[in-house]
Amino acid sequence: MDETIPELVRRAQRGDAAAFSRLIRRYERTALAVAYSQTGDGDLAGEAVQEAFLRAWQRIRSLTDPASFGPWLVQIVQRCAVDQRRQMERRRDADVPTEVAEEAADPVAELRQRELRERISAALAELDETSRTAVALRYYEGLSSREIGQLLELSPAAIDMRLSRARQQLREILEAERA
Amino acid sequence: MRESDEIDLLLKEHFASELDRHAGGAQRAFAERRPVERTAPLLRWLVPGTVGAMAASLVIGMVMMWAGHRGAVVSGTDGELPPQAKSLAQVEPPTLERAVAWQAIDEGPVLLGEDLPVRRVREQMLQRVRWHDPELNTTIEMTVPRERIIYVEMESY
């Protein structure tokens, strides 16, 4: 049965955990994209999303308009991601090693991949927060400009403009690095 | 390959390599760490109230049965009324006292998990039922202490 988001939200508000699980399945990639745009780190984004869904479950009764679940969740994810990033910064300040070296099958290819990831991460970090989120939602979740606009509460035209600028900016940054 | 296609492909691969391994994590976390359903404010009081009422009914029922049984023995010598009827009609009801004392101690804000602020309230309740039989000069007293912790959600921002 194909239930709508407002129906699932209403069921979750009555304590139906199965309905909330379906909301998680529907929104997890969206949440990961939003969290990644805040943290710039996949692992932190994963932790933030787990925390965000737990918080959303606890607070879902406070959501007055079930149709606005998406934007409401995005705000929770953004706050959780900021919290995760701050915690990570505190851990870094305390000089706790956060990365463990892994054995690679092809060390040269692995090194190139890592360099590329770092270059793209650095280029994404140069974008403003909203553009970075729009880029993540488009390229990870494959959302249309209208869907991204609904989540970020912006018009589709504004999203298109930000995506276009972001692509241009990313191209320039990556080319400058290559040069 | 056009430049824009290359950028698109790079971004898709980048996000997939960073995030795909975390897909499904929220579902697992929800199944494992899902907070227990919070009780509605009315139910918070309805549940212990109902339990208390049931306990009191049980004690009263036991007292009545005991009184009825005792009455039946006494009335057996009489022969005018059925034993059970006579016992209920003639036996003087015993003195029954029931008292419930409770207090709620606000222990202030605490963190649940790593960063969920909640207010912790310790609720203590003492239920006492005392029955006294003046004929036998016997007192039965039952005291049931209860304590529970209630977490009240706080806005963190």
XYZ file of C-alpha atoms in Angstrom:
336
model
C 0.000 0.000 0.000
C 1.374 3.392 -0.994
C 0.664 5.737 1.889
C 1.200 9.460 1.669
C 3.668 11.274 3.885
C 0.924 13.087 5.893
C -0.795 9.740 6.562
C 2.442 8.197 7.797
C 3.140 11.245 9.942
C -0.320 11.101 11.525
C 0.148 7.405 12.299
C 3.585 8.120 13.784
C 2.040 10.862 15.907
C -0.269 8.205 17.354
C 2.824 6.177 18.322
C 3.002 3.860 15.297
C 6.700 2.965 15.090
C 6.244 1.031 11.827
C 4.902 4.163 10.150
C 7.877 6.146 11.426
C 10.230 3.460 10.068
C 8.701 4.027 6.652
C 9.320 7.745 7.007
C 12.951 6.960 7.816
C 13.240 4.840 4.674
C 11.712 7.626 2.623
C 13.830 10.461 4.052
C 17.118 8.865 5.065
C 19.053 9.817 1.925
C 17.661 13.333 2.063
C 18.755 13.585 5.689
C 22.230 12.232 4.865
C 22.651 14.808 2.103
C 21.588 17.643 4.423
C 23.815 16.430 7.256
C 26.794 16.032 4.924
C 26.390 19.585 3.671
C 26.751 20.735 7.304
C 29.570 18.458 8.416
C 31.572 17.756 5.243
C 32.207 14.290 6.653
C 30.299 11.119 5.816
C 30.753 9.471 9.216
C 29.615 12.554 11.116
C 26.660 12.887 8.763
C 25.668 9.259 9.457
C 25.756 9.836 13.217
C 23.845 13.099 12.923
C 21.092 11.456 10.888
C 20.649 8.660 13.423
C 20.340 11.221 16.203
C 18.016 13.407 14.151
C 15.515 10.624 13.512
C 15.472 9.706 17.196
C 14.765 13.334 18.082
C 12.134 13.575 15.380
C 10.367 10.519 16.816
C 10.342 12.104 20.264
C 8.970 15.383 18.989
C 6.698 14.325 16.173
C 3.572 15.125 18.172
C 4.596 18.773 18.161
C 4.432 18.888 14.351
C 1.162 20.665 13.605
C 1.163 20.302 9.806
C 1.924 16.695 8.765
C 2.508 17.833 5.184
C 5.524 19.871 6.302
C 7.375 16.861 7.737
C 10.227 17.244 5.223
C 11.238 20.850 6.033
C 10.679 20.145 9.731
C 13.018 17.135 9.582
C 15.622 19.109 7.622
C 15.818 21.646 10.456
C 16.326 18.898 13.035
C 19.002 17.260 10.862
C 20.819 20.581 10.453
C 20.880 21.141 14.210
C 22.077 17.583 14.909
C 24.775 17.939 12.256
C 25.996 21.186 13.795
C 26.096 19.456 17.201
C 28.082 16.555 15.730
C 30.521 18.934 14.075
C 31.077 20.821 17.342
C 31.633 17.588 19.223
C 34.158 16.531 16.599
C 35.955 19.873 16.911
C 36.160 19.419 20.664
C 37.560 15.912 20.185
C 40.111 17.273 17.702
C 41.094 19.952 20.224
C 41.726 17.185 22.723
C 44.126 15.570 20.228
C 42.245 12.314 20.020
C 43.202 10.476 16.803
C 40.075 10.210 14.661
C 41.318 8.310 11.643
C 42.745 4.837 11.473
C 44.937 3.948 8.518
C 43.433 1.181 6.411
C 45.278 -1.293 4.246
C 44.471 -0.676 0.584
C 44.607 -3.268 -2.196
C 46.073 -0.682 -4.556
C 47.790 2.019 -2.490
C 48.410 4.354 -5.464
C 44.795 4.243 -6.646
C 43.631 4.628 -3.069
C 45.846 7.681 -2.624
C 44.458 9.265 -5.811
C 40.923 8.586 -4.714
C 41.606 10.118 -1.346
C 43.138 13.204 -2.916
C 40.158 13.587 -5.218
C 37.732 13.244 -2.292
C 39.656 15.870 -0.354
C 39.669 18.252 -3.336
C 35.939 17.913 -3.854
C 35.269 18.270 -0.123
C 37.387 21.418 -0.047
C 35.587 22.790 -3.116
C 32.189 22.073 -1.543
C 33.292 23.795 1.645
C 33.836 26.977 -0.366
C 30.123 27.123 -1.257
C 27.593 28.876 0.934
C 25.530 26.586 3.175
C 22.279 26.658 1.188
C 24.011 26.032 -2.140
C 26.008 23.168 -0.629
C 22.781 21.601 0.667
C 21.096 22.034 -2.720
C 24.076 20.394 -4.467
C 24.045 17.452 -2.043
C 20.292 16.938 -2.455
C 20.554 17.081 -6.250
C 23.598 14.818 -6.654
C 23.033 12.349 -3.840
C 19.261 12.078 -3.642
C 18.542 13.173 -7.221
C 15.806 15.609 -6.176
C 14.298 18.095 -8.597
C 14.617 21.834 -8.015
C 10.967 21.924 -6.930
C 11.537 19.174 -4.326
C 14.714 20.828 -3.042
C 12.865 24.143 -2.888
C 10.100 22.589 -0.763
C 12.622 21.184 1.696
C 14.677 24.373 1.955
C 11.644 26.659 1.658
C 12.941 28.414 -1.477
C 11.469 28.780 -4.963
C 12.543 26.317 -7.703
C 14.024 29.244 -9.659
C 16.180 30.204 -6.672
C 17.389 26.612 -6.397
C 18.212 26.477 -10.113
C 20.217 29.661 -9.804
C 22.143 28.389 -6.790
C 22.852 25.043 -8.453
C 24.096 26.729 -11.600
C 26.391 29.053 -9.654
C 27.599 26.217 -7.476
C 28.511 24.075 -10.495
C 30.412 26.977 -12.024
C 32.210 27.680 -8.764
C 33.115 24.013 -8.268
C 34.444 23.795 -11.818
C 36.669 26.839 -11.277
C 37.965 25.596 -7.949
C 38.766 22.109 -9.283
C 40.415 23.503 -12.417
C 42.502 25.920 -10.374
C 43.678 23.030 -8.225
C 44.511 20.937 -11.276
C 46.532 23.803 -12.741
C 32.975 14.139 -22.031
C 31.648 17.669 -21.488
C 32.958 19.594 -18.490
C 29.538 19.855 -16.870
C 29.032 16.100 -17.260
C 32.387 15.508 -15.627
C 31.497 17.716 -12.672
C 28.114 15.988 -12.352
C 29.744 12.556 -12.387
C 32.430 13.572 -9.891
C 29.816 14.931 -7.486
C 27.583 11.866 -7.764
C 30.503 9.531 -7.089
C 31.752 11.721 -4.275
C 28.440 11.773 -2.399
C 27.858 8.066 -2.999
C 31.319 7.142 -1.678
C 30.856 9.338 1.396
C 27.264 8.507 2.264
C 26.109 5.178 0.820
C 27.736 3.180 3.599
C 25.543 4.997 6.128
C 22.246 4.216 4.403
C 20.133 2.013 6.670
C 21.947 3.199 9.800
C 19.065 5.360 10.966
C 16.648 2.460 10.605
C 18.877 0.240 12.744
C 19.452 2.988 15.312
C 15.714 3.602 15.556
C 15.022 -0.095 16.108
C 17.733 -0.364 18.785
C 17.583 2.990 20.563
C 13.975 4.069 20.097
C 12.903 5.868 23.279
C 10.047 4.265 25.151
C 6.715 5.845 24.369
C 6.036 8.761 26.693
C 2.852 8.515 28.709
C 0.289 11.247 28.294
C -0.067 13.514 31.383
C -3.488 12.085 32.279
C -2.214 8.502 32.011
C 0.697 9.308 34.314
C -1.797 9.620 37.134
C -4.428 7.242 35.850
C -2.123 4.214 35.890
C -0.921 4.421 39.525
C -4.436 5.479 40.538
C -5.947 2.401 38.929
C -3.328 0.141 40.478
C -3.983 1.706 43.883
C -7.736 1.273 43.507
C -7.306 -2.364 42.500
C -5.052 -3.008 45.507
C -7.565 -1.360 47.829
C -10.416 -3.388 46.306
C -8.422 -6.554 46.813
C -7.826 -5.769 50.477
C -11.491 -4.857 51.011
C -12.553 -8.052 49.251
C -10.254 -10.139 51.418
C -11.587 -8.444 54.558
C -15.184 -9.042 53.484
C -14.498 -12.683 52.697
C -12.778 -13.165 56.014
C -15.602 -11.421 57.842
C -18.153 -13.495 55.929
C -16.376 -16.729 56.770
C -16.126 -15.771 60.439
C -19.812 -14.754 60.456
C -20.812 -18.091 59.000
C -19.212 -19.888 61.911
C -20.987 -17.659 64.412
C -24.358 -17.905 62.681
C -24.120 -21.635 62.506
C -25.312 -21.771 66.116
C -28.272 -19.537 65.370
C -30.155 -21.376 62.610
C -32.592 -18.548 61.736
C -30.907 -17.074 58.670
C -28.681 -18.609 56.040
C -25.146 -18.360 57.424
C -23.774 -16.022 54.740
C -26.741 -13.600 54.936
C -26.560 -13.425 58.681
C -22.854 -12.785 58.680
C -23.148 -9.834 56.316
C -26.117 -8.412 58.161
C -24.887 -8.796 61.715
C -21.150 -8.572 61.732
C -20.009 -5.086 62.549
C -17.847 -3.767 59.733
C -14.211 -3.562 60.704
C -12.398 -0.260 60.724
C -10.638 0.231 57.415
C -8.253 3.081 56.754
C -6.607 3.825 53.500
C -4.031 6.561 53.069
C -1.970 7.594 50.087
C 0.942 9.978 50.506
C 3.038 11.162 47.614
C 5.612 13.705 46.702
C 7.324 14.769 43.508
C 10.920 15.943 43.683
C 12.154 18.018 40.781
C 15.782 16.991 40.337
C 16.406 19.554 37.601
C 17.734 19.250 34.077
C 19.832 16.243 33.041
C 21.118 14.988 29.693
C 19.611 11.874 28.128
C 22.036 10.240 25.744
C 24.609 12.845 24.780
C 22.661 15.996 24.255
C 18.939 15.670 24.875
C 18.071 17.914 27.807
C 15.218 16.681 29.987
C 13.919 17.527 33.455
C 14.060 14.589 35.878
C 11.230 14.298 38.386
C 11.331 11.641 41.101
C 7.832 10.636 42.140
C 7.457 8.812 45.464
C 4.200 7.297 46.649
C 3.281 5.453 49.828
C 0.003 3.547 49.961
C -1.089 2.270 53.348
C -4.171 0.173 54.113
C -4.933 -0.596 57.760
C -7.721 -2.863 58.968
C -8.645 -3.204 62.618
C -10.930 -5.818 64.153
C -12.087 -4.566 67.572
C -13.513 -7.987 68.522
C -10.192 -9.747 68.153
C -8.230 -6.571 68.848
C -6.200 -7.325 65.709
C -4.703 -4.894 63.261
C -3.526 -5.726 59.758
C -1.513 -3.116 57.950
C -0.193 -3.205 54.396
C 2.222 -0.571 53.140
C 3.250 -0.364 49.499
C 6.033 2.096 48.626
C 6.476 3.086 45.010
C 9.040 5.251 43.297
C 9.457 6.157 39.665
C 11.414 8.608 37.579
C 9.650 10.757 35.005
C 11.586 12.574 32.288
C 9.928 15.705 31.007
C 11.182 16.928 27.655
C 12.780 20.384 27.538
C 13.302 22.590 24.545
C 17.012 22.679 23.778
C 16.909 25.652 21.475
